[in-house]
Tab-separated table of C-alpha atoms and ligand atoms in Angstrom:
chain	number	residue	atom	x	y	z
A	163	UNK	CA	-13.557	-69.940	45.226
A	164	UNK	CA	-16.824	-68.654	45.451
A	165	UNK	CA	-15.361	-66.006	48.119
A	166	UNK	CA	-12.202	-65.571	46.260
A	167	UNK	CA	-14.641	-64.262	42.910
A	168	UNK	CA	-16.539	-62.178	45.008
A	169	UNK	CA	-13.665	-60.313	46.764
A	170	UNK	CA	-11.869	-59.597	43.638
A	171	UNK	CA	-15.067	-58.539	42.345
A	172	UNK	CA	-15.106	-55.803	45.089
A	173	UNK	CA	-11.657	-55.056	44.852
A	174	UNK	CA	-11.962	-54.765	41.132
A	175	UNK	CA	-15.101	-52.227	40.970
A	176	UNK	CA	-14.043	-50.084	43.866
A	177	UNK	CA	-10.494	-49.455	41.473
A	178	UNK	CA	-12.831	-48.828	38.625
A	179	UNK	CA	-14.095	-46.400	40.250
A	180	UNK	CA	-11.106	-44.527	41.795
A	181	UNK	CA	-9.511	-44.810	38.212
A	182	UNK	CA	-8.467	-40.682	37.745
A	183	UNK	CA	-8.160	-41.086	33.711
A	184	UNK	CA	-8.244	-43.919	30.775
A	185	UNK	CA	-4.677	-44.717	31.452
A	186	UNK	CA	-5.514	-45.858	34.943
A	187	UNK	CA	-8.585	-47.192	33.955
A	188	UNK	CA	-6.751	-49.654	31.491
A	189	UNK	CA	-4.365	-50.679	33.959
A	190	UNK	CA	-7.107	-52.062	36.296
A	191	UNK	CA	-8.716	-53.339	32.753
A	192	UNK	CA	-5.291	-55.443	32.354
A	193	UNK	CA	-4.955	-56.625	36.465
A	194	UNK	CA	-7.948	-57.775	36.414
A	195	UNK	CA	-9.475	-59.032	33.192
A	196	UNK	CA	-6.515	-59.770	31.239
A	197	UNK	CA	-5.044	-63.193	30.170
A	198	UNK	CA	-2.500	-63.081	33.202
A	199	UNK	CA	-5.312	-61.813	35.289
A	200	UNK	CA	-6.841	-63.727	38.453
A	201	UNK	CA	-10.440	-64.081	37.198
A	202	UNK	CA	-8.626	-66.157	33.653
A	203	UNK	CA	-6.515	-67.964	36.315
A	204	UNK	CA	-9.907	-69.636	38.428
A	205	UNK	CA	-11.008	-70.189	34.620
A	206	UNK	CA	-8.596	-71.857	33.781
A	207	UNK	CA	-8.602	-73.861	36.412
A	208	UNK	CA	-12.241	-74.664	36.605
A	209	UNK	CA	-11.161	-78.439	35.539
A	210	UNK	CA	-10.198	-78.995	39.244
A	211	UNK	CA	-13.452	-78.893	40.809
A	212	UNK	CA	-16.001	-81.567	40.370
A	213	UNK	CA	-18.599	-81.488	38.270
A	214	UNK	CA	-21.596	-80.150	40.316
A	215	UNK	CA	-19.561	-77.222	41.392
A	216	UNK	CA	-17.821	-76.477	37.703
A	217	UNK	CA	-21.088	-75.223	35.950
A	218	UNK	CA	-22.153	-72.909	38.987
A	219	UNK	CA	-18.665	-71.500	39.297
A	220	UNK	CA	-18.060	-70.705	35.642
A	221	UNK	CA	-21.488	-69.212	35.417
A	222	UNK	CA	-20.588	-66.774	38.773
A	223	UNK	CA	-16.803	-66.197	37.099
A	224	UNK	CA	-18.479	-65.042	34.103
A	225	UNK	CA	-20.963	-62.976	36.044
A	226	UNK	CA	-17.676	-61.479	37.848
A	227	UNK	CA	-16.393	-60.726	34.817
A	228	UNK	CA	-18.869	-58.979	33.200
A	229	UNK	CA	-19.996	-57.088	35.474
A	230	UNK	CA	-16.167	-55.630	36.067
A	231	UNK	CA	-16.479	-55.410	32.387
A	232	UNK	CA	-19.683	-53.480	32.375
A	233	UNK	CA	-18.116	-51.005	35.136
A	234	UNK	CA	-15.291	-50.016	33.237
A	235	UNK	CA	-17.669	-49.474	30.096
A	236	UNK	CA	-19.164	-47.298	31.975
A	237	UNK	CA	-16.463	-45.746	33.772
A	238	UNK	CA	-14.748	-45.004	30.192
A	239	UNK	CA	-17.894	-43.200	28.993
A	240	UNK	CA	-17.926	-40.981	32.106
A	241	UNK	CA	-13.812	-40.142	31.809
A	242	UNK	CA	-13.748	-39.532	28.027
A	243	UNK	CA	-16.687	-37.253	28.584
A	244	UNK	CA	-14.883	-35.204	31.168
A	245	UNK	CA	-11.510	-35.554	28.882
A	246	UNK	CA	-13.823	-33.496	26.087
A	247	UNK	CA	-15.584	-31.227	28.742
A	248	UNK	CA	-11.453	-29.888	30.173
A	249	UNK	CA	-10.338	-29.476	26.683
A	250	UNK	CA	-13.271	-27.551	25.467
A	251	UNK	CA	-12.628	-25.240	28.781
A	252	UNK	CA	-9.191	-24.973	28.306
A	253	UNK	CA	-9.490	-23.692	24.776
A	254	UNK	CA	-12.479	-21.429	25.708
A	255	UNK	CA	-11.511	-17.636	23.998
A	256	UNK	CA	-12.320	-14.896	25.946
A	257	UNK	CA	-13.294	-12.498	23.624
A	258	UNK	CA	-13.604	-9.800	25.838
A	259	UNK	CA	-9.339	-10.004	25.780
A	260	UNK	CA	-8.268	-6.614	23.838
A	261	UNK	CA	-6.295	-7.777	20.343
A	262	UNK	CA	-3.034	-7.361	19.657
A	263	UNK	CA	-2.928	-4.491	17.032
A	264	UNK	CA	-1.469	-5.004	13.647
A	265	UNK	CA	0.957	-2.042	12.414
A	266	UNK	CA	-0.051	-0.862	9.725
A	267	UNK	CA	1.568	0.912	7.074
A	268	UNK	CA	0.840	4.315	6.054
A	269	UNK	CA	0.669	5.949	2.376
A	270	UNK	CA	3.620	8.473	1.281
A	271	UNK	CA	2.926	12.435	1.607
A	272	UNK	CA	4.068	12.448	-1.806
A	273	UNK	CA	2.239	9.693	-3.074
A	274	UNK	CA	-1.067	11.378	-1.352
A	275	UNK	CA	-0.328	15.007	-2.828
A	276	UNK	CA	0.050	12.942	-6.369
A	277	UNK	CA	-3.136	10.722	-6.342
A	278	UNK	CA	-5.104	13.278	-5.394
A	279	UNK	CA	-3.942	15.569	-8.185
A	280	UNK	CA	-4.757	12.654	-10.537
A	281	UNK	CA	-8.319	12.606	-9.651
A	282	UNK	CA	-9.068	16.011	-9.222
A	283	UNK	CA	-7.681	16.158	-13.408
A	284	UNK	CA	-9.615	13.061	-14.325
A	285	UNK	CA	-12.394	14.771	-12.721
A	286	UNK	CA	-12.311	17.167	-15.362
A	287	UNK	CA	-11.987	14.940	-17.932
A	288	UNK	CA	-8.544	14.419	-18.514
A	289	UNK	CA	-6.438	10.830	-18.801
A	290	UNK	CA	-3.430	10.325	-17.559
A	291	UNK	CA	-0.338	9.270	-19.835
A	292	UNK	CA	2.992	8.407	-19.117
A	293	UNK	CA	6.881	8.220	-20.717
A	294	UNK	CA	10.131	6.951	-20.510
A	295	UNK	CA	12.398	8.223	-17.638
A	296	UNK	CA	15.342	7.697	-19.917
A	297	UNK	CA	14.266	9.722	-23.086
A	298	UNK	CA	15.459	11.174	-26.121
A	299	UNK	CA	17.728	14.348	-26.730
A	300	UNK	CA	14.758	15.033	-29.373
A	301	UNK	CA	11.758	14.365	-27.326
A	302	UNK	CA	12.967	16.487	-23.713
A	303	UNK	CA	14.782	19.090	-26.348
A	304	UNK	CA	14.178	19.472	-29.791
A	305	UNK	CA	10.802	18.792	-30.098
A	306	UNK	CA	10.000	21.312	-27.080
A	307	UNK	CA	11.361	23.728	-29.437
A	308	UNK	CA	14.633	23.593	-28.046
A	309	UNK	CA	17.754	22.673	-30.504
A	310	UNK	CA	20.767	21.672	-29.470
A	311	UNK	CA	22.284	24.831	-29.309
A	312	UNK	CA	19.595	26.524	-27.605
A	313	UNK	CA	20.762	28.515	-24.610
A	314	UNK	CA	17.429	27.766	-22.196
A	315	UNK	CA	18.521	23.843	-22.084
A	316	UNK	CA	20.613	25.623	-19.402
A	317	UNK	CA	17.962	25.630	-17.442
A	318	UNK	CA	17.547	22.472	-16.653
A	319	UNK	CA	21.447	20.797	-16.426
A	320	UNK	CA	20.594	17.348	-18.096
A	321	UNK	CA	22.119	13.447	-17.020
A	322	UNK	CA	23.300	12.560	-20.273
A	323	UNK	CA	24.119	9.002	-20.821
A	324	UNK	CA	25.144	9.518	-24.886
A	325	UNK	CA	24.876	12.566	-26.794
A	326	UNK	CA	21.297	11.170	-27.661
A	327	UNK	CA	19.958	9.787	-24.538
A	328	UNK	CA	19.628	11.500	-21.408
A	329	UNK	CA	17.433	11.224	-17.869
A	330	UNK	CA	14.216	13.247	-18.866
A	331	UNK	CA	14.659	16.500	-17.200
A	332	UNK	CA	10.789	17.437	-17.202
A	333	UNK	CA	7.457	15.604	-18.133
A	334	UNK	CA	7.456	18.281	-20.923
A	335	UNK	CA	8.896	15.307	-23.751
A	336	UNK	CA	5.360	13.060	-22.981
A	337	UNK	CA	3.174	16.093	-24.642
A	338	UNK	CA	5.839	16.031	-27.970
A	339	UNK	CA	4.964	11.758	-27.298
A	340	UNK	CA	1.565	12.136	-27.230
A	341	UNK	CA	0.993	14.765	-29.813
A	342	UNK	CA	3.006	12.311	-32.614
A	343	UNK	CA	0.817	9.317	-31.836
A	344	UNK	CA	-2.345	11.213	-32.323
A	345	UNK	CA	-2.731	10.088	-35.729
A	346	UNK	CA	-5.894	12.086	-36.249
A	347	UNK	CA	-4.232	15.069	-34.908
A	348	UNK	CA	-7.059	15.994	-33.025
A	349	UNK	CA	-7.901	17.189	-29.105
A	350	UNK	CA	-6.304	16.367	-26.429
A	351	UNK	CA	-6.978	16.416	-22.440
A	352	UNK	CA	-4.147	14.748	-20.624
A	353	UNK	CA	-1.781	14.981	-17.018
A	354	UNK	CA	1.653	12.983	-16.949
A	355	UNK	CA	2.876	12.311	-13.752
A	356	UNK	CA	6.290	10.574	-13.242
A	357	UNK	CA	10.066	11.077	-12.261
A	358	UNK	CA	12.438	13.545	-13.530
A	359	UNK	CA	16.353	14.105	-13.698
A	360	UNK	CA	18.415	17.074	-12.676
A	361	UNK	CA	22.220	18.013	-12.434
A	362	UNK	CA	20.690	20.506	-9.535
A	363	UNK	CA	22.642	20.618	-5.908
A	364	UNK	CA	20.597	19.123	-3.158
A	365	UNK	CA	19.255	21.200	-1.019
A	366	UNK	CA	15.902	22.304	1.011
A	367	UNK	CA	13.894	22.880	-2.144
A	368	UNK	CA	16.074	21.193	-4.530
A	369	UNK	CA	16.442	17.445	-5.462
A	370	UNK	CA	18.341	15.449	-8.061
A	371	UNK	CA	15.637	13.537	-8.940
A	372	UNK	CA	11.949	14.938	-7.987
A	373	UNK	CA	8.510	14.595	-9.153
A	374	UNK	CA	6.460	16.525	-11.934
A	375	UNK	CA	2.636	16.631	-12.808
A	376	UNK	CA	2.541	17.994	-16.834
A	377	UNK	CA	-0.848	18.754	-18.206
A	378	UNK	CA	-1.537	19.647	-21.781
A	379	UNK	CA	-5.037	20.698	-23.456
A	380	UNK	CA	-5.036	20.768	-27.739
A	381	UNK	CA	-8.380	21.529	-29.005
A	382	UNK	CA	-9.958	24.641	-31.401
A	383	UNK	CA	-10.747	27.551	-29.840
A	384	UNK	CA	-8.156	27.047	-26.406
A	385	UNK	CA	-7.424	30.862	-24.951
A	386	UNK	CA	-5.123	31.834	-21.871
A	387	UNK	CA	-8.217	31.915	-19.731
A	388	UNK	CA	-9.292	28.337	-20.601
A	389	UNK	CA	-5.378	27.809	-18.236
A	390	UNK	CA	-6.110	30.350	-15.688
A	391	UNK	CA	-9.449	29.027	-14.701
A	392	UNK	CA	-8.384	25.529	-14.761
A	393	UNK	CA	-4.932	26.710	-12.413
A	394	UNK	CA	-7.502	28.469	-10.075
A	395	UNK	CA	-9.824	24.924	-9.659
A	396	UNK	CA	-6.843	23.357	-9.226
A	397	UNK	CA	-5.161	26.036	-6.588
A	398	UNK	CA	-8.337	26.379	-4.409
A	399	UNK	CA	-9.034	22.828	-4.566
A	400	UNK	CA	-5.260	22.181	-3.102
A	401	UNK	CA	-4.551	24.760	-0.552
A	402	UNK	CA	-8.652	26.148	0.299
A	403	UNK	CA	-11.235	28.516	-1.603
A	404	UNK	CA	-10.150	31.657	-0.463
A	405	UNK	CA	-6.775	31.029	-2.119
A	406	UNK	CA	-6.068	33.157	-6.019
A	407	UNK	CA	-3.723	32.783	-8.240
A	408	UNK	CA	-1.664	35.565	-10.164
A	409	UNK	CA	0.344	34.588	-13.861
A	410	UNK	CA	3.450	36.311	-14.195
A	411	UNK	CA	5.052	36.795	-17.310
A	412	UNK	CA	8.032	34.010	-17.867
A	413	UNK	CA	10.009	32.255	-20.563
A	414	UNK	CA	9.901	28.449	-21.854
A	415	UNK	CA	10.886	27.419	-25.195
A	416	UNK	CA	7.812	25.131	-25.985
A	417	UNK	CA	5.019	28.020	-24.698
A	418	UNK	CA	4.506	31.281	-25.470
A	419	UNK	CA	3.225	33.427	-23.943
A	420	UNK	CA	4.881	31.641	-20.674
A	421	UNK	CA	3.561	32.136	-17.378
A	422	UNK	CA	4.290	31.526	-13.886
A	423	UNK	CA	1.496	31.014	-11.352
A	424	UNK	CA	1.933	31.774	-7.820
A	425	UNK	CA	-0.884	31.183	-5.279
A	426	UNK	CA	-1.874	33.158	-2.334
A	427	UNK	CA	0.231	32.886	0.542
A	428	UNK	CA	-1.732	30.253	2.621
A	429	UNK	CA	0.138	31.411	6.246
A	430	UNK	CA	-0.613	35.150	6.132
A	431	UNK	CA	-3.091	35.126	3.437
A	432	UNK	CA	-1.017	37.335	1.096
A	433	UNK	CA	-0.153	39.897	3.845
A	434	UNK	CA	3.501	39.191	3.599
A	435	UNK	CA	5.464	36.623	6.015
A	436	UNK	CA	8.533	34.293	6.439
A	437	UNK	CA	6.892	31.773	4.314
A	438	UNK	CA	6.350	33.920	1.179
A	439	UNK	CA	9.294	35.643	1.657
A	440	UNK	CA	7.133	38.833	2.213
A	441	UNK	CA	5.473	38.592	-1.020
A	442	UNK	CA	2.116	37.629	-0.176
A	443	UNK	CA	2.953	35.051	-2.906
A	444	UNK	CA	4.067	31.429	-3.232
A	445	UNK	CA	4.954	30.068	-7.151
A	446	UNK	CA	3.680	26.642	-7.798
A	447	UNK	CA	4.078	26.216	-11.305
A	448	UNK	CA	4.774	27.117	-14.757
A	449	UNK	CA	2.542	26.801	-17.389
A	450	UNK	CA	1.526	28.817	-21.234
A	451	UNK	CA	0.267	28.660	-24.337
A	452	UNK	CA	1.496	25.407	-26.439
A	453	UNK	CA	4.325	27.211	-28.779
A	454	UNK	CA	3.147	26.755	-32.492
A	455	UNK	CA	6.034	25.551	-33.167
A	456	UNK	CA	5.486	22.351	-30.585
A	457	UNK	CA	2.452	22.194	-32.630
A	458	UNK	CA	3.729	21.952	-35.922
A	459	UNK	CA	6.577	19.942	-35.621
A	460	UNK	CA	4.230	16.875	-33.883
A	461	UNK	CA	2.325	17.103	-37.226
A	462	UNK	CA	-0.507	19.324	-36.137
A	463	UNK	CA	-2.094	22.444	-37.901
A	464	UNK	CA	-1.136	25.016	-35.743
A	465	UNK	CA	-3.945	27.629	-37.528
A	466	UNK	CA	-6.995	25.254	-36.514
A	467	UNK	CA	-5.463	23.921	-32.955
A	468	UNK	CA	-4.627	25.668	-30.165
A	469	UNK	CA	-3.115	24.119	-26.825
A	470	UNK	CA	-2.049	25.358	-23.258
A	471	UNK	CA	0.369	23.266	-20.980
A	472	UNK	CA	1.558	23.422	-17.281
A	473	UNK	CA	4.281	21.547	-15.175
A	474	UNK	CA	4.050	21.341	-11.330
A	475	UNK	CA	6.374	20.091	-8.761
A	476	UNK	CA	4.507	18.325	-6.287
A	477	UNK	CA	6.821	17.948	-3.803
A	478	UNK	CA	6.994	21.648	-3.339
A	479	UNK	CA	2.662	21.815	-3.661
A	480	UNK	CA	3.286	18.877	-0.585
A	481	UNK	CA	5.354	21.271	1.245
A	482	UNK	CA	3.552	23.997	0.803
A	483	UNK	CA	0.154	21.866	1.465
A	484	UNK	CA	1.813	20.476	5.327
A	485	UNK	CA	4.468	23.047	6.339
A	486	UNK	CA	7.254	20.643	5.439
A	487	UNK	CA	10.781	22.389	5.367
A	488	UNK	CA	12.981	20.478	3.456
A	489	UNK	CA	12.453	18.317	0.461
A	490	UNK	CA	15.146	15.501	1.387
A	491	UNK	CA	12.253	14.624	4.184
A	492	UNK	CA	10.594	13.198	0.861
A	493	UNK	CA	13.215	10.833	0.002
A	494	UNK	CA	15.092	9.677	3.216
A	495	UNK	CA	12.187	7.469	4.094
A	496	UNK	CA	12.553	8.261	8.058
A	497	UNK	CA	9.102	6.362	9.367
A	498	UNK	CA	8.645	9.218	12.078
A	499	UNK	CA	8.343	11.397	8.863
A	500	UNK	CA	6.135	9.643	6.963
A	501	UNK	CA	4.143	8.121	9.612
A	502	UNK	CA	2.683	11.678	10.547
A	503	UNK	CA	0.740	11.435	7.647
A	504	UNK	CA	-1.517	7.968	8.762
A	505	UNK	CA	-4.237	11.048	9.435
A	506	UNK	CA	-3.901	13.712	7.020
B	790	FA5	C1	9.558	22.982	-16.287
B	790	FA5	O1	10.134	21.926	-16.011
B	790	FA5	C2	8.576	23.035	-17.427
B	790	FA5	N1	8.644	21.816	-18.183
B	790	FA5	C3	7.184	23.282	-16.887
B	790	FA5	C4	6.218	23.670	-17.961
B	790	FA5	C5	5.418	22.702	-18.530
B	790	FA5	C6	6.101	24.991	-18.365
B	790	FA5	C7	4.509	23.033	-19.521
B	790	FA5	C8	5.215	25.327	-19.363
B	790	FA5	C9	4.414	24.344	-19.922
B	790	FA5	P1	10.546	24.317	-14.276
B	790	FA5	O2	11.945	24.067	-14.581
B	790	FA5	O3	10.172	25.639	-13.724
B	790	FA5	O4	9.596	24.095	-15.516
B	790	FA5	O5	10.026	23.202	-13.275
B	790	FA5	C10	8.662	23.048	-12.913
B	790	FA5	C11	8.515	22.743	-11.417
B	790	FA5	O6	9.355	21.668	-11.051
B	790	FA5	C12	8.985	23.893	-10.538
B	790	FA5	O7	7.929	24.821	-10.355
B	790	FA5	C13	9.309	23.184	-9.244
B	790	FA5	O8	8.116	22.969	-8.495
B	790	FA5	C14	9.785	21.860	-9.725
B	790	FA5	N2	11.265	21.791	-9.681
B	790	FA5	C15	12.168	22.274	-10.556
B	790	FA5	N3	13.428	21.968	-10.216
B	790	FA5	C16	13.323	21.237	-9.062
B	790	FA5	C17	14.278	20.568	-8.205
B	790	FA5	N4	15.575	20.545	-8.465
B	790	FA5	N5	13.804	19.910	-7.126
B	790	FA5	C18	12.486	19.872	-6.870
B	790	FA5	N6	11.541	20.450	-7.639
B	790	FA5	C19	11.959	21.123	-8.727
C-alpha cells in the first residue's frame, strides 16, 4: 500500500505539472483527489489492515494527499498568472498604428459667405433681425411704398398663396416689421438675413428661391455718405482693399434717392474682362435713402429721422467671392461641390 501511495503520488505530481491550463489541471484534480479517486479508495479501505499499520498508513495517505493538493495550489497560481499575462498581451494597443480618419463634414459656401457677413455687421454695431418667409401683401408691398397697383411690384413676380399672403419676395418687409415695433420710434442699426421667393426662370444667376442680406440704419442726422462708406467696409472687407465701389443712380419704391453699387472688377481689376462683361464693374447690391414715406407710414417723424437701407444677394457676392459659375451649384447639394470649400 505503502508503494501503491507513493507511485500515485509520482504519477499524480508529474501530471500536475504537465497540466497546459486550469481545465487540465482540474481533470488531474478530479483523477486523483476526488471521491471516485484512488487515494479516497485506500481510505476507505483503511479498515482492512490491522491496527499497527492503519494509523501509519492514514497518516502517509493524508501526506499523499496534501501534498498533490499543495502542487496543484501551486500549479493554479502559476497558470492563472500566465492566463492574465496572454490576455494583457493580446489586448496590448499599438499606438504607433495610424487611425482610421473620421469624415467630416464641411460648412456650405453659402452658409460661409452669410456668417461672415453677419459678423462683419455686428462688428459695427448692428443686430440681426429676422421675418416670416410667408408675409403679408402689406408688409413686402404696401408698406415699402408700393400699393397694389403700383407698376414696380413687377419687378419682383410674387408666389401668391391669397390675394393677402404671398412668399416674401425680398427681406425689404422686416425693415416695415421692425420700424412698427419700435414703440419709441427711435434709431435703428439692424441686417436681416433669410430666404426669399421669386416667380424668376432658373438659370446661371437666377433662382426661385435665393438668399438676401437687408440692412437698414434710422437715426438723426443719416446722409448718403453714412451708406457709401459703410458699402465700401463692407466691399473691401469681402473681395480685398484695393477693391471701390461706384453708386449708380436706380429706382426702388421704398428709397429714394436709389442706388446701385457695383464693386471693382476683382479678375482684371476694373480693366475690362469676360467676368465684368468689359465694364471694369461687377453690381452687388442695391441700396438708398429710406423713402419718407417708409418712414411715415411705420409711425416715425420723417423731419427728425433719417434712414438708409441696402439688400444683397449673397449667393451672387459667393460667386463672385470663388469664381463659381452657376447658382444651381448652391442648391443641388453635389458633395464634390461643396466639399471644395473644407479649406476656404
Ligand atoms: C431688392 O430686392 C431690394 N429689396 C433691395 C433693396 C433693399 C434696395 C433696401 C434698396 C434698399 P433687387 O430686386 O435688385 O432688390 O434684389 C437684390 C439682390 O438680390 C440682387 O442684387 C441680386 O443679388 C439678388 N437677386 C435678385 N433676384 C435674384 C434671383 N432670381 N436669384 C438670385 N439672386 C437674385
Amino acid at each position: 500500500m505503502e508503494e501503491r501511495l507513493k507511485e500515485l503520488e509520482t504519477l499524480a505530481l508529474q501530471q500536475v505539472s504537465e497540466a497546459q491550463d486550469l481545465k487540465q489541471l482540474n481533470e488531474v484534480r478530479v483523477a486523483y483527489l476526488g471521491k471516485k479517486g484512488p487515494i479516497t479508495e485506500i481510505l476507505r479501505g483503511m479498515g482492512q489492515l490491522s491496527a499497527e499499520e492503519r494509523p501509519k498508513m492514514g497518516a502517509l495517505a493524508n501526506v499523499v494527499r496534501e501534498a498533490i493538493a499543495g502542487k496543484i495550489e501551486e500549479k493554479q497560481a502559476e497558470l492563472e498568472k500566465a492566463a492574465v499575462a496572454a490576455k494583457l498581451a493580446s489586448e496590448t494597443i499599438d499606438v504607433t498604428l495610424p487611425g482610421r480618419p473620421t469624415p467630416t463634414g464641411s460648412q456650405h459656401p453659402l452658409t460661409k459667405v452669410v456668417e461672415e457677413i453677419e459678423d462683419l455687421f455686428l462688428g459695427m454695431g448692428y443686430t440681426i433681425a429676422e421675418g416670416p418667409e410667408v408675409e403679408k401683401d402689406y408688409y413686402n408691398f404696401e408698406a415699402l411704398n408700393l400699393p397694389k397697383d403700383h407698376p414696380a411690384r413687377d419687378m419682383q413676380d410674387s408666389f401668391y398663396i391669397t390675394d393677402e399672403i404671398l412668399l416674401r419676395t425680398h427681406t425689404s418687409p422686416v425693415q416695415a416689421r421692425t420700424m412698427e415695433k419700435n414703440e419709441a420710434k427711435g434709431p435703428i442699426k439692424i441686417i436681416c438675413p433669410g430666404k426669399v421667393y421669386r416667380r424668376d426662370d432658373d438659370d446661371a444667376t437666377h433662382s426661385h428661391q435665393f438668399t438676401q442680406i437687408e440692412g437698414l440704419v434710422i437715426d438723426e442726422n443719416i446722409s448718403m455718405s453714412d451708406l457709401k462708406g459703410t458699402l465700401e467696409v463692407f466691399a473691401k472687407k469681402m473681395f480685398g482693399d484695393e477693391r471701390e465701389i461706384r453708386l449708380r443712380p436706380s429706382f426702388f419704391p421704398f428709397t429714394e434717392p436709389s442706388v446701385e453699387v457695383d464693386v471693382s472688377c476683382a479678375k482684371c481689376g476694373g480693366k475690362g474682362c469676360n467676368v465684368c462683361k468689359q465694364t471694369g464693374w461687377i453690381e452687388i447690391l442695391g441700396a438708398g435713402m429710406v423713402h419718407p414715406r417708409v418712414l411715415e407710414m411705420a409711425g416715425y417723424d420723417s423731419k427728425k429721422y433719417q434712414g438708409f437701407a441696402f439688400g444683397m444677394g449673397p449667393e451672387r457676392i459667393a460667386m463672385l467671392r470663388y469664381g463659381i459659375d452657376d447658382i444651381r451649384h448652391f442648391y443641388t447639394n453635389d458633395q464634390r461641390f461643396v466639399k471644395q470649400f473644407n479649406r476656404v
